[in-house]
């Protein structure tokens, strides 16, 4: 049976939700992964006014769509980040930024993550996708030399800030799906293992599988899926393409998206280096039956063309397994 395909609305939050619903329906999507910014899913309104949640359901139903997950990447980023600066002010609601005092921002962000679990549960959704932030990402180059205790303190800080948040997720019957991503506490294979261990491998904390960042880091996305198969709570299909030509580097060289001097870039699904057929076969093998969400990003392609093209490309690989082993006919048991 084909799995549902959803469109992540984060890159569409400049548009009213109803317009995004109309586009997603026309593109052929089954539902939306609702971003908690723009007017798509506003946590404060969801908790203050029950009619707000009804309005979200009514819009989805009007266009024949469903929602299996909401995403709170931007606020989640501020829970652990150090430093907190003008970058955060640009992405956070004013009520979370407040006066900008860093520790106050972190505390308000953590409180909002707790409220996001409550809002998701009230909405009937059991998965929140997002980021964690990190107090040690700035140490990634390991110079000046980084003592191990500084790194260890970063994971302790993550656990101290996120365990109380995850307690609310547990109480609400909601799971947090962390997107493994540079600038987060878990950004590759080994940091994912360490982050899971830091929170005691508690079930409330799992993963949003997004292979785009594995590609440019030379991490095998298919092997990652298998090894973390019990923690794959959600899947985002985002694509990346490398251009490592001897001048372009993996770290991006402080160049903007789409600049040809970059060593890698996001591209629309089907136009990069992610082995999608192997990914979908592994998703089937590990028993993942949740939604597949298209997170469309491409600095060189209009989203109105990219979103439907990505969906058509990915659906090619979402095939049903055979009813019987292909070699069963050799045994003669069917005669």
Tab-separated table of C-alpha atoms in Angstrom:
chain	number	residue	atom	x	y	z
A	1	UNK	CA	0.000	0.000	0.000
A	2	UNK	CA	1.419	3.390	-0.999
A	3	UNK	CA	2.492	5.640	1.858
A	4	UNK	CA	1.237	9.265	2.137
A	5	UNK	CA	3.337	12.021	0.602
A	6	UNK	CA	3.217	15.417	2.267
A	7	UNK	CA	4.635	18.839	1.485
A	8	UNK	CA	6.627	20.551	4.235
A	9	UNK	CA	5.288	24.100	4.399
A	10	UNK	CA	8.366	25.773	5.906
A	11	UNK	CA	9.579	27.056	2.532
A	12	UNK	CA	6.036	28.218	1.745
A	13	UNK	CA	5.319	30.132	4.948
A	14	UNK	CA	5.237	33.438	3.067
A	15	UNK	CA	1.924	32.240	1.620
A	16	UNK	CA	-1.374	31.914	3.530
A	17	UNK	CA	-2.108	28.343	4.525
A	18	UNK	CA	-5.181	28.143	2.321
A	19	UNK	CA	-3.124	29.004	-0.746
A	20	UNK	CA	-0.574	26.328	0.169
A	21	UNK	CA	-3.398	23.801	0.633
A	22	UNK	CA	-4.724	24.610	-2.815
A	23	UNK	CA	-1.284	24.256	-4.399
A	24	UNK	CA	-0.520	20.993	-2.595
A	25	UNK	CA	-3.799	19.479	-3.725
A	26	UNK	CA	-3.180	20.513	-7.308
A	27	UNK	CA	0.378	19.137	-7.156
A	28	UNK	CA	-0.985	15.758	-6.014
A	29	UNK	CA	0.122	15.664	-2.372
A	30	UNK	CA	-1.804	13.742	0.274
A	31	UNK	CA	-1.177	16.213	3.067
A	32	UNK	CA	1.034	18.809	4.686
A	33	UNK	CA	3.787	18.827	7.277
A	34	UNK	CA	2.748	22.091	8.907
A	35	UNK	CA	5.439	24.577	9.890
A	36	UNK	CA	4.943	26.458	13.152
A	37	UNK	CA	5.628	29.812	11.510
A	38	UNK	CA	3.755	32.024	9.107
A	39	UNK	CA	0.054	31.423	9.650
A	40	UNK	CA	0.331	27.673	9.112
A	41	UNK	CA	0.348	26.370	12.710
A	42	UNK	CA	0.593	28.990	15.453
A	43	UNK	CA	1.184	27.337	18.805
A	44	UNK	CA	-0.013	30.211	20.974
A	45	UNK	CA	-3.302	30.443	19.086
A	46	UNK	CA	-3.724	26.667	19.095
A	47	UNK	CA	-3.616	26.596	22.903
A	48	UNK	CA	-5.614	29.772	23.489
A	49	UNK	CA	-8.543	29.172	21.143
A	50	UNK	CA	-9.992	25.720	20.299
A	51	UNK	CA	-11.625	27.210	17.213
A	52	UNK	CA	-8.163	27.810	15.780
A	53	UNK	CA	-7.442	24.081	15.597
A	54	UNK	CA	-10.842	23.501	14.037
A	55	UNK	CA	-9.963	26.093	11.388
A	56	UNK	CA	-6.755	24.190	10.522
A	57	UNK	CA	-8.641	20.891	10.234
A	58	UNK	CA	-11.361	22.548	8.162
A	59	UNK	CA	-8.824	23.934	5.698
A	60	UNK	CA	-7.096	20.591	5.288
A	61	UNK	CA	-10.409	18.798	4.820
A	62	UNK	CA	-11.586	21.372	2.286
A	63	UNK	CA	-8.667	20.447	0.038
A	64	UNK	CA	-8.655	16.713	0.748
A	65	UNK	CA	-5.427	16.850	2.758
A	66	UNK	CA	-4.208	15.463	6.094
A	67	UNK	CA	-1.469	16.317	8.575
A	68	UNK	CA	0.736	13.744	10.348
A	69	UNK	CA	3.408	16.067	11.777
A	70	UNK	CA	4.046	19.684	12.693
A	71	UNK	CA	7.505	21.240	12.565
A	72	UNK	CA	9.103	23.612	15.042
A	73	UNK	CA	12.627	24.002	13.676
A	74	UNK	CA	13.103	27.705	14.304
A	75	UNK	CA	12.180	27.871	17.980
A	76	UNK	CA	13.873	24.537	18.716
A	77	UNK	CA	17.125	25.991	17.385
A	78	UNK	CA	17.206	28.522	20.212
A	79	UNK	CA	16.846	26.014	23.058
A	80	UNK	CA	20.566	25.122	23.183
A	81	UNK	CA	22.315	27.597	20.903
A	82	UNK	CA	25.277	29.609	22.117
A	83	UNK	CA	25.718	32.294	20.998
A	84	UNK	CA	22.182	33.641	20.629
A	85	UNK	CA	22.370	36.679	18.365
A	86	UNK	CA	20.775	38.617	15.515
A	87	UNK	CA	20.357	35.440	13.464
A	88	UNK	CA	17.929	34.139	16.056
A	89	UNK	CA	16.060	37.411	16.275
A	90	UNK	CA	15.367	37.094	12.542
A	91	UNK	CA	13.710	33.663	12.887
A	92	UNK	CA	11.992	33.775	16.285
A	93	UNK	CA	8.578	35.179	17.177
A	94	UNK	CA	8.906	38.485	19.036
A	95	UNK	CA	7.396	36.926	22.161
A	96	UNK	CA	10.212	34.332	22.228
A	97	UNK	CA	12.984	36.827	21.453
A	98	UNK	CA	11.771	39.312	24.078
A	99	UNK	CA	14.640	41.573	25.107
A	100	UNK	CA	17.188	39.262	23.468
A	101	UNK	CA	18.989	38.305	26.684
A	102	UNK	CA	20.377	34.881	25.638
A	103	UNK	CA	19.375	32.762	28.609
A	104	UNK	CA	15.892	34.255	28.617
A	105	UNK	CA	15.554	33.422	24.917
A	106	UNK	CA	16.613	29.820	25.602
A	107	UNK	CA	14.116	29.432	28.447
A	108	UNK	CA	11.239	30.877	26.433
A	109	UNK	CA	12.166	28.664	23.476
A	110	UNK	CA	12.111	25.574	25.713
A	111	UNK	CA	8.710	26.582	27.082
A	112	UNK	CA	7.429	26.995	23.528
A	113	UNK	CA	8.657	23.511	22.638
A	114	UNK	CA	6.641	22.144	25.560
A	115	UNK	CA	3.623	24.066	24.318
A	116	UNK	CA	4.226	22.692	20.827
A	117	UNK	CA	3.829	19.164	22.200
A	118	UNK	CA	0.575	20.213	23.876
A	119	UNK	CA	-0.696	21.903	20.701
A	120	UNK	CA	0.243	18.922	18.530
A	121	UNK	CA	-1.619	16.559	20.850
A	122	UNK	CA	-4.675	18.803	20.816
A	123	UNK	CA	-4.493	18.825	17.020
A	124	UNK	CA	-4.345	15.024	16.902
A	125	UNK	CA	-0.745	14.792	15.690
A	126	UNK	CA	1.830	12.608	17.451
A	127	UNK	CA	5.079	13.851	15.877
A	128	UNK	CA	6.878	17.187	16.141
A	129	UNK	CA	9.835	17.617	13.792
A	130	UNK	CA	12.551	20.098	14.613
A	131	UNK	CA	16.008	21.196	15.663
A	132	UNK	CA	17.668	21.202	19.077
A	133	UNK	CA	20.341	23.841	18.689
A	134	UNK	CA	23.811	23.253	20.118
A	135	UNK	CA	26.141	25.021	22.525
A	136	UNK	CA	29.174	23.266	20.986
A	137	UNK	CA	28.682	23.488	17.226
A	138	UNK	CA	31.170	26.378	17.159
A	139	UNK	CA	33.818	23.904	18.359
A	140	UNK	CA	33.532	21.710	15.278
A	141	UNK	CA	36.885	22.820	13.790
A	142	UNK	CA	38.649	21.697	17.027
A	143	UNK	CA	40.946	24.730	17.101
A	144	UNK	CA	41.970	26.300	19.370
A	145	UNK	CA	42.347	22.812	20.853
A	146	UNK	CA	39.107	21.665	22.470
A	147	UNK	CA	39.294	19.772	25.766
A	148	UNK	CA	36.983	16.765	25.907
A	149	UNK	CA	35.229	18.203	28.943
A	150	UNK	CA	33.966	21.120	26.819
A	151	UNK	CA	32.362	18.710	24.375
A	152	UNK	CA	30.952	16.607	27.202
A	153	UNK	CA	29.500	19.710	28.792
A	154	UNK	CA	27.700	20.443	25.520
A	155	UNK	CA	25.880	17.108	25.653
A	156	UNK	CA	25.104	17.635	29.323
A	157	UNK	CA	23.659	21.049	28.482
A	158	UNK	CA	21.530	19.455	25.752
A	159	UNK	CA	20.206	16.829	28.169
A	160	UNK	CA	19.523	19.374	30.920
A	161	UNK	CA	17.546	21.612	28.601
A	162	UNK	CA	15.732	18.946	26.579
A	163	UNK	CA	14.804	16.314	29.178
A	164	UNK	CA	12.209	18.608	30.804
A	165	UNK	CA	10.828	19.331	27.325
A	166	UNK	CA	10.692	15.619	26.538
A	167	UNK	CA	8.870	14.996	29.820
A	168	UNK	CA	5.996	17.048	28.403
A	169	UNK	CA	6.194	15.177	25.105
A	170	UNK	CA	5.840	11.923	27.057
A	171	UNK	CA	2.910	13.280	29.044
A	172	UNK	CA	1.143	14.333	25.833
A	173	UNK	CA	1.865	11.122	23.902
A	174	UNK	CA	3.901	13.010	21.307
A	175	UNK	CA	7.375	12.232	19.922
A	176	UNK	CA	10.121	14.670	18.972
A	177	UNK	CA	11.854	13.883	15.660
A	178	UNK	CA	15.199	15.680	15.600
A	179	UNK	CA	16.565	16.510	12.169
A	180	UNK	CA	20.231	15.490	11.990
A	181	UNK	CA	21.762	18.659	10.599
A	182	UNK	CA	24.874	20.836	10.904
A	183	UNK	CA	24.604	23.374	13.758
A	184	UNK	CA	22.622	20.865	15.860
A	185	UNK	CA	23.707	18.652	18.758
A	186	UNK	CA	23.423	15.680	16.357
A	187	UNK	CA	24.762	16.479	12.897
A	188	UNK	CA	26.295	13.198	11.698
A	189	UNK	CA	26.390	9.480	12.551
A	190	UNK	CA	28.481	9.537	15.731
A	191	UNK	CA	26.987	12.710	17.160
A	192	UNK	CA	23.554	11.143	16.678
A	193	UNK	CA	24.590	8.176	18.811
A	194	UNK	CA	26.003	10.502	21.434
A	195	UNK	CA	22.890	12.696	21.539
A	196	UNK	CA	20.629	9.664	21.973
A	197	UNK	CA	22.832	8.412	24.786
A	198	UNK	CA	22.811	11.854	26.434
A	199	UNK	CA	19.042	11.621	26.978
A	200	UNK	CA	19.181	7.972	28.016
A	201	UNK	CA	17.832	6.735	24.673
A	202	UNK	CA	14.377	7.723	25.855
A	203	UNK	CA	11.649	6.961	23.290
A	204	UNK	CA	10.360	10.542	23.222
A	205	UNK	CA	13.502	11.601	21.318
A	206	UNK	CA	13.898	10.181	17.826
A	207	UNK	CA	14.954	11.275	14.373
A	208	UNK	CA	13.657	13.004	11.312
A	209	UNK	CA	15.527	11.377	8.427
A	210	UNK	CA	16.734	13.981	5.921
A	211	UNK	CA	19.477	12.585	3.658
A	212	UNK	CA	20.520	15.871	2.080
A	213	UNK	CA	23.178	16.643	4.705
A	214	UNK	CA	24.503	13.107	4.700
A	215	UNK	CA	25.423	13.457	1.033
A	216	UNK	CA	27.832	16.368	1.381
A	217	UNK	CA	29.343	14.920	4.572
A	218	UNK	CA	29.994	11.571	2.825
A	219	UNK	CA	27.737	9.683	5.233
A	220	UNK	CA	25.814	6.735	3.834
A	221	UNK	CA	22.114	7.643	4.238
A	222	UNK	CA	20.961	4.072	3.652
A	223	UNK	CA	23.261	2.623	6.299
A	224	UNK	CA	22.139	5.379	8.677
A	225	UNK	CA	18.526	4.350	8.149
A	226	UNK	CA	19.294	0.751	8.986
A	227	UNK	CA	21.398	1.446	12.065
A	228	UNK	CA	18.885	3.902	13.541
A	229	UNK	CA	15.817	2.040	12.292
A	230	UNK	CA	14.060	2.075	15.666
A	231	UNK	CA	14.421	5.872	15.886
A	232	UNK	CA	13.140	6.964	12.476
A	233	UNK	CA	9.991	8.851	13.449
A	234	UNK	CA	9.576	10.932	10.296
A	235	UNK	CA	11.098	11.298	6.825
A	236	UNK	CA	11.853	14.512	4.938
A	237	UNK	CA	12.981	14.225	1.334
A	238	UNK	CA	15.480	16.984	0.734
A	239	UNK	CA	18.216	16.706	-1.878
A	240	UNK	CA	21.786	17.934	-2.180
A	241	UNK	CA	24.371	17.858	-4.943
A	242	UNK	CA	28.137	18.144	-4.503
A	243	UNK	CA	30.545	20.034	-6.776
A	244	UNK	CA	33.913	19.214	-5.242
A	245	UNK	CA	36.155	20.227	-8.117
A	246	UNK	CA	39.395	20.978	-6.293
A	247	UNK	CA	38.404	24.572	-5.566
A	248	UNK	CA	34.910	24.240	-4.094
A	249	UNK	CA	34.947	23.024	-0.483
A	250	UNK	CA	32.522	21.082	1.686
A	251	UNK	CA	32.057	23.904	4.184
A	252	UNK	CA	30.516	26.305	1.668
A	253	UNK	CA	33.148	29.064	1.867
A	254	UNK	CA	30.640	31.556	3.376
A	255	UNK	CA	29.011	31.737	-0.051
A	256	UNK	CA	25.245	32.080	-0.591
A	257	UNK	CA	23.032	29.243	-1.784
A	258	UNK	CA	23.233	28.755	-5.514
A	259	UNK	CA	26.701	30.276	-5.883
A	260	UNK	CA	28.670	28.048	-8.320
A	261	UNK	CA	31.750	28.332	-6.099
A	262	UNK	CA	30.059	26.356	-3.332
A	263	UNK	CA	31.101	22.724	-2.870
A	264	UNK	CA	27.505	21.612	-2.425
A	265	UNK	CA	24.001	22.967	-2.714
A	266	UNK	CA	20.425	21.981	-2.087
A	267	UNK	CA	18.558	20.978	-5.234
A	268	UNK	CA	15.077	19.708	-5.947
A	269	UNK	CA	14.578	16.005	-5.187
A	270	UNK	CA	15.722	13.937	-8.156
A	271	UNK	CA	18.408	16.403	-9.237
A	272	UNK	CA	21.167	15.562	-6.771
A	273	UNK	CA	23.184	12.748	-5.238
A	274	UNK	CA	20.738	11.050	-2.850
A	275	UNK	CA	20.225	7.368	-3.829
A	276	UNK	CA	16.449	7.555	-3.560
A	277	UNK	CA	15.693	4.037	-4.779
A	278	UNK	CA	17.971	2.549	-2.117
A	279	UNK	CA	16.464	4.877	0.489
A	280	UNK	CA	12.917	3.772	-0.293
A	281	UNK	CA	13.876	0.103	-0.364
A	282	UNK	CA	15.467	0.505	3.068
A	283	UNK	CA	12.438	2.371	4.427
A	284	UNK	CA	10.348	-0.607	3.335
A	285	UNK	CA	12.842	-3.050	4.829
A	286	UNK	CA	12.885	-1.397	8.278
A	287	UNK	CA	9.104	-1.186	8.356
A	288	UNK	CA	8.737	2.584	8.216
A	289	UNK	CA	5.126	3.217	7.190
A	290	UNK	CA	4.772	6.879	8.070
A	291	UNK	CA	4.536	9.865	5.741
A	292	UNK	CA	7.246	10.965	3.352
A	293	UNK	CA	7.461	14.733	3.323
A	294	UNK	CA	8.977	16.709	0.465
A	295	UNK	CA	11.091	19.561	1.811
A	296	UNK	CA	11.661	21.545	-1.337
A	297	UNK	CA	14.793	23.724	-1.521
A	298	UNK	CA	16.582	24.777	-4.694
A	299	UNK	CA	18.172	28.188	-5.281
A	300	UNK	CA	18.117	27.613	-9.042
A	301	UNK	CA	14.563	26.395	-9.624
A	302	UNK	CA	11.129	27.873	-9.029
A	303	UNK	CA	9.230	26.062	-6.285
A	304	UNK	CA	6.036	25.900	-8.330
A	305	UNK	CA	7.909	23.691	-10.796
A	306	UNK	CA	10.086	21.912	-8.264
A	307	UNK	CA	7.460	20.726	-5.785
A	308	UNK	CA	5.325	18.726	-8.242
A	309	UNK	CA	8.400	17.418	-10.078
A	310	UNK	CA	9.942	16.185	-6.814
A	311	UNK	CA	6.727	14.399	-5.869
A	312	UNK	CA	6.503	12.639	-9.232
A	313	UNK	CA	10.151	11.581	-9.014
A	314	UNK	CA	9.908	10.158	-5.496
A	315	UNK	CA	6.655	8.306	-6.090
A	316	UNK	CA	8.440	6.158	-8.664
A	317	UNK	CA	10.296	4.433	-5.834
A	318	UNK	CA	7.349	3.888	-3.488
A	319	UNK	CA	6.342	0.486	-4.807
A	320	UNK	CA	4.555	-2.358	-3.044
A	321	UNK	CA	6.631	-5.421	-2.198
A	322	UNK	CA	5.731	-8.666	-3.983
A	323	UNK	CA	3.021	-10.827	-2.479
A	324	UNK	CA	5.436	-13.778	-2.511
A	325	UNK	CA	9.162	-14.258	-2.958
A	326	UNK	CA	10.168	-13.926	-6.612
A	327	UNK	CA	11.750	-17.374	-6.541
A	328	UNK	CA	8.692	-19.102	-5.028
A	329	UNK	CA	7.629	-20.291	-8.495
A	330	UNK	CA	10.807	-22.355	-8.757
A	331	UNK	CA	9.735	-24.683	-5.948
A	332	UNK	CA	6.641	-26.048	-7.717
A	333	UNK	CA	4.549	-25.557	-4.602
A	334	UNK	CA	1.926	-23.665	-6.526
A	335	UNK	CA	1.200	-26.632	-8.821
